[in-house]
């Protein structure tokens, strides 16, 4: 499914002529909270943690990744509230206009192999690792 935020057009077939836009690839880990747009996940049917609790969890995960205890991809497989967990949080390649604005802005600002600080979106709190 493709949605063009600039034109409002949605379609099932890949749009023509979009191959020239810059593409990046990221893995991410999502912790949802009770104010997330969908406060449920493959792990929990009803997420009750607060936004502040989600942030503290993400900070703890970031510390473990930065200290070299575990990779984001390994942690995402068991801890991410996103369905991409089964792929180690890999969202594949995407260009601008495909993700929530705060997520997209943070992802495009990263260098390859750089880990973000916590990023808030309508989905919850993310850690983003740019891999390409």
C-alpha positions in Angstrom: 0.0 0.0 0.0 1.4 3.4 -1.0 0.3 6.8 0.2 1.6 10.1 -1.1 1.4 12.7 1.6 2.0 15.5 -0.8 -1.0 14.7 -3.1 -3.2 12.6 -0.7 -3.2 9.8 -3.3 -3.3 6.2 -2.1 -2.8 3.1 -4.3 -1.8 -0.5 -4.1 0.7 -0.4 -7.0 4.1 1.2 -6.6 4.0 4.7 -8.1 6.1 5.5 -11.1 8.9 7.9 -11.0 9.7 7.8 -7.3 12.9 5.8 -7.7 15.1 9.0 -7.7 14.2 10.1 -4.2 16.8 9.4 -1.5 16.1 6.2 0.4 17.3 5.1 3.8 17.0 1.9 5.7 16.5 1.7 9.5 15.8 -0.7 12.2 13.8 0.5 15.2 12.5 -0.6 18.5 9.1 0.8 19.6 7.7 1.0 23.1 4.0 1.9 23.1 2.2 3.6 26.0 -1.4 4.2 27.0 -1.6 7.3 24.7 -0.3 5.6 21.6 -2.6 5.7 18.7 -3.0 1.9 19.0 -2.2 0.9 22.6 -1.8 -2.8 21.9 0.8 -5.0 20.3 1.8 -8.5 19.4 3.1 -8.8 23.0 0.3 -7.1 24.9 -3.4 -6.8 24.1 -3.9 -3.7 26.3 -0.9 -1.5 27.0 -1.3 0.5 30.2 2.2 2.0 30.8 2.4 5.8 30.8 4.4 7.8 28.2 7.0 8.5 31.0 7.3 4.8 31.7 7.8 4.1 28.0 10.5 6.7 27.9 12.4 5.2 30.9 12.2 1.7 29.2 13.6 3.1 26.0 16.4 4.9 27.8 17.3 1.6 29.5 17.4 -0.2 26.2 19.5 2.6 24.6 22.0 2.3 27.5 22.3 -1.5 26.9 22.9 -1.0 23.2 25.4 1.8 23.6 27.3 -0.3 26.2 27.6 -3.1 23.8 25.5 -5.6 25.8 23.1 -6.3 23.0 22.3 -5.0 19.5 19.1 -3.0 18.7 18.1 -5.8 16.3 18.4 -8.5 18.9 16.5 -6.4 21.5 13.8 -5.5 19.0 13.0 -9.2 18.3 11.9 -9.7 21.9 11.0 -6.2 23.2 9.6 -4.1 20.4 5.9 -3.4 20.3 6.0 -3.1 16.4 5.2 -6.0 14.2 8.7 -5.4 12.6 10.1 -7.1 15.7 10.1 -10.5 13.8 12.6 -8.8 11.4 14.7 -7.3 14.2 13.0 -4.0 13.7 14.0 -3.7 10.1 11.6 -1.4 8.2 13.4 -1.8 4.9 14.2 1.1 2.5 11.9 4.1 2.5 11.9 7.7 1.2 10.5 10.9 2.6 6.7 11.1 3.1 6.4 7.4 4.1 6.7 7.5 7.9 5.3 9.7 10.7 7.0 13.1 10.5 8.9 13.0 13.8 10.1 9.5 13.0 11.1 10.4 9.5 12.9 13.6 10.5 14.9 11.7 13.1 15.7 8.8 10.8 16.9 11.0 7.9 19.1 13.1 10.4 21.1 9.9 11.3 24.3 8.8 9.7 24.6 5.1 8.8 25.2 3.0 12.0 24.1 5.9 14.2 21.6 5.3 17.0 19.0 8.0 17.8 18.1 9.4 21.1 14.5 8.5 22.1 12.0 9.7 19.4 8.3 10.3 20.1 5.6 9.6 17.5 1.9 8.9 17.6 2.9 5.2 17.8 5.0 5.5 21.0 8.6 6.0 21.8 11.3 4.7 19.4 15.0 4.0 19.1 16.1 4.2 15.5 19.3 2.8 14.0 20.1 3.8 10.5 21.6 0.9 8.6 21.8 2.3 5.0 
